[in-house]
GROMACS .gro file of C-alpha atoms in nm:
model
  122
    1UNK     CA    1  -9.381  11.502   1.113
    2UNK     CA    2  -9.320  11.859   1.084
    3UNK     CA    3  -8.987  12.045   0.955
    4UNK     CA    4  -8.927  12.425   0.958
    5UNK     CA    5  -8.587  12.667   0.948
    6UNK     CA    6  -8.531  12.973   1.071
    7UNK     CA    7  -8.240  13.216   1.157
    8UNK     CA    8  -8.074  13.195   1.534
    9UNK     CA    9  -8.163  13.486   1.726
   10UNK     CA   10  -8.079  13.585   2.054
   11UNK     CA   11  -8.379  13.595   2.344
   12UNK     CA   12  -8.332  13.619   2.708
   13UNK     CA   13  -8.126  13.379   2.758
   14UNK     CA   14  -8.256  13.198   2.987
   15UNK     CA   15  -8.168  12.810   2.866
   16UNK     CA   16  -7.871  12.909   2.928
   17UNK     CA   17  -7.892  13.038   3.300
   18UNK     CA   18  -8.131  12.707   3.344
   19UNK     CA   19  -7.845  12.479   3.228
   20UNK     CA   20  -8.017  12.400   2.865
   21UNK     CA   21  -7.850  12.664   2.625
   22UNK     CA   22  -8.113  12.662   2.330
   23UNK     CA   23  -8.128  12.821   1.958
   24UNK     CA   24  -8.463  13.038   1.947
   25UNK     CA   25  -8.632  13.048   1.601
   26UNK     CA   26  -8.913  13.275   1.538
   27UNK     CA   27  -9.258  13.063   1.417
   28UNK     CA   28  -9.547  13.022   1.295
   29UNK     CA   29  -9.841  12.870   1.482
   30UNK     CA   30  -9.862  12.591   1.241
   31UNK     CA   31  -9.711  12.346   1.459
   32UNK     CA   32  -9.867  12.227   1.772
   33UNK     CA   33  -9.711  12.373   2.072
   34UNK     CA   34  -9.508  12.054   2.275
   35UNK     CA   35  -9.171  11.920   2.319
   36UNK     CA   36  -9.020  11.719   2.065
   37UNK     CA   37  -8.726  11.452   1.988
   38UNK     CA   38  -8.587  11.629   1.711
   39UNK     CA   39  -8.296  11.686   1.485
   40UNK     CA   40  -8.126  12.007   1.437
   41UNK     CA   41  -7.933  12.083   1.065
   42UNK     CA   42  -7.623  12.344   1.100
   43UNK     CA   43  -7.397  12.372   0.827
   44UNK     CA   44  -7.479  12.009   0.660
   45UNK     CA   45  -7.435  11.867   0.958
   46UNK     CA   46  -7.702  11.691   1.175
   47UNK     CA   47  -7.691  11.697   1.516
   48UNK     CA   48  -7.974  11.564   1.758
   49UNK     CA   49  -8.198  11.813   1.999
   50UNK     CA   50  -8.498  11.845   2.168
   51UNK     CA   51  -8.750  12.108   2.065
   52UNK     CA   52  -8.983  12.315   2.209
   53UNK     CA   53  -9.250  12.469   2.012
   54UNK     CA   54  -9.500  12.726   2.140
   55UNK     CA   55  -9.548  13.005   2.450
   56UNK     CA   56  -9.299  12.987   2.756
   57UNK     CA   57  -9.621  12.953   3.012
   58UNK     CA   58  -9.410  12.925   3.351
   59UNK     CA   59  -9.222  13.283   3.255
   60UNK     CA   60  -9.542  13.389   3.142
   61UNK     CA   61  -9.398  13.481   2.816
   62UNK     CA   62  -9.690  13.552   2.548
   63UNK     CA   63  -9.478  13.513   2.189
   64UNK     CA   64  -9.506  13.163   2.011
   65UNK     CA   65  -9.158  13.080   1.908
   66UNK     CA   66  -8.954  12.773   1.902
   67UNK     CA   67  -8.656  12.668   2.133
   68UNK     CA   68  -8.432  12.401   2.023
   69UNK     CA   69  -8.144  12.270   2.257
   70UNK     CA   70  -7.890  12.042   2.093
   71UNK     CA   71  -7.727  11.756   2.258
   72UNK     CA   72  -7.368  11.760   2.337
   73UNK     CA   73  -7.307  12.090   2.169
   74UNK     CA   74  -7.167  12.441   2.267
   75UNK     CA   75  -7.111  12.684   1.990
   76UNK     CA   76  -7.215  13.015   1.922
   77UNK     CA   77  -7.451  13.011   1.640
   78UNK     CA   78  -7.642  13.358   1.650
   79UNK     CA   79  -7.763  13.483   1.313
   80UNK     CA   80  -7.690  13.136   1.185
   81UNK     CA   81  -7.957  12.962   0.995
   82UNK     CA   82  -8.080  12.614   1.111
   83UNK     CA   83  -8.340  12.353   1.050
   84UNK     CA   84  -8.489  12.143   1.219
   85UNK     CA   85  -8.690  11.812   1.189
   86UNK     CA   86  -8.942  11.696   1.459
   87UNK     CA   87  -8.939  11.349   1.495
   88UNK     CA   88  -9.210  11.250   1.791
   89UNK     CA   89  -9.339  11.485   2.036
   90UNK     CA   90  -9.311  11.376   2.358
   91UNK     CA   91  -9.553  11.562   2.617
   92UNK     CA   92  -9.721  11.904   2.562
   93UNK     CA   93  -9.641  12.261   2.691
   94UNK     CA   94  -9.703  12.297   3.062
   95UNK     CA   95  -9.681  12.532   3.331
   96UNK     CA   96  -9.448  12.465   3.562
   97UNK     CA   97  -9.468  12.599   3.914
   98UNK     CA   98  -9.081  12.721   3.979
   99UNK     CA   99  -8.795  12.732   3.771
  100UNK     CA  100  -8.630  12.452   3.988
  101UNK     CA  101  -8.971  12.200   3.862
  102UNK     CA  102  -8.883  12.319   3.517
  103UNK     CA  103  -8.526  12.147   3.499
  104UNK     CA  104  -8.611  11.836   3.660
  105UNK     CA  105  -8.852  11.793   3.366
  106UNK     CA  106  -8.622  11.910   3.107
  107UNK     CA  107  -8.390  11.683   3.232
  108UNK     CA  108  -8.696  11.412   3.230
  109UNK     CA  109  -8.720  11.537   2.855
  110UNK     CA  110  -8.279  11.539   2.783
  111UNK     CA  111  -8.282  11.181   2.893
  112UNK     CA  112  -8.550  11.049   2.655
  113UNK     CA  113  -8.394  11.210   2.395
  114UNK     CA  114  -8.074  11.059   2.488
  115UNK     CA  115  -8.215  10.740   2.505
  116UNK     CA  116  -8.437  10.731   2.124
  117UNK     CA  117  -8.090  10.865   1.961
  118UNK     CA  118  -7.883  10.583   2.144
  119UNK     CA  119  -8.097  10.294   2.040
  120UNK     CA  120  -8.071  10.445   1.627
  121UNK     CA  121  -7.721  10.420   1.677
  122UNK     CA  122  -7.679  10.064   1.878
   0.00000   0.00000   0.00000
């Protein structure tokens, strides 16, 4: 599908506060905006994410970037360069009308992930 890398910087923070810490990447709007099944590369090792690509349209935010929160991890990796691998996209960007609408869908989104990475591994 599509791969890209970038270097970890730090945003607003906001994943975090949400409950979904996530790795922002400056990009390139060569990759349609969406959220994807993906899997995120850190120092050889593979780890698997969910990714979103494009503008943050519930926070209004105007600057196409990508957002990339891995699975079952929770280290500090600012300034750290990643890649990542989208591997199906699974709705588009939308938005959402409070923040509290916004989780319940990335939750939604966490437990399809969940559920593609379990049946590669069963």
């Amino acid at each position: 599908m599509f791969k890209f890398w970038g270097k970890v910087r730090q945003h607003n923070q906001r994943g975090r506060k949400l409950g979904f810490p996530t790795a922002n990447l400056n990009l390139r709007k060569n990759i349609p905006e969406g959220i994807y099944i993906s899997k995120t590369k850190i120092r050889g090792k593979i780890f698997p994410s969910l990714t979103f690509i494009g503008t943050v349209k519930t926070f209004n935010e105007k600057k196409f970037h990508a957002e990339i929160y891995i699975l079952d991890f929770n280290q500090n990796i600012y300034e750290k360069w990643i890649s990542i691998e989208l591997i199906k996209k699974i709705r588009g960007n939308k938005k959402f009308n409070s923040a509290e609408e916004l989780i319940a869908q990335m939750k939604k989104d966490e437990e399809k992930a969940i559920n593609y990475f379990s049946k590669l591994t069963s």
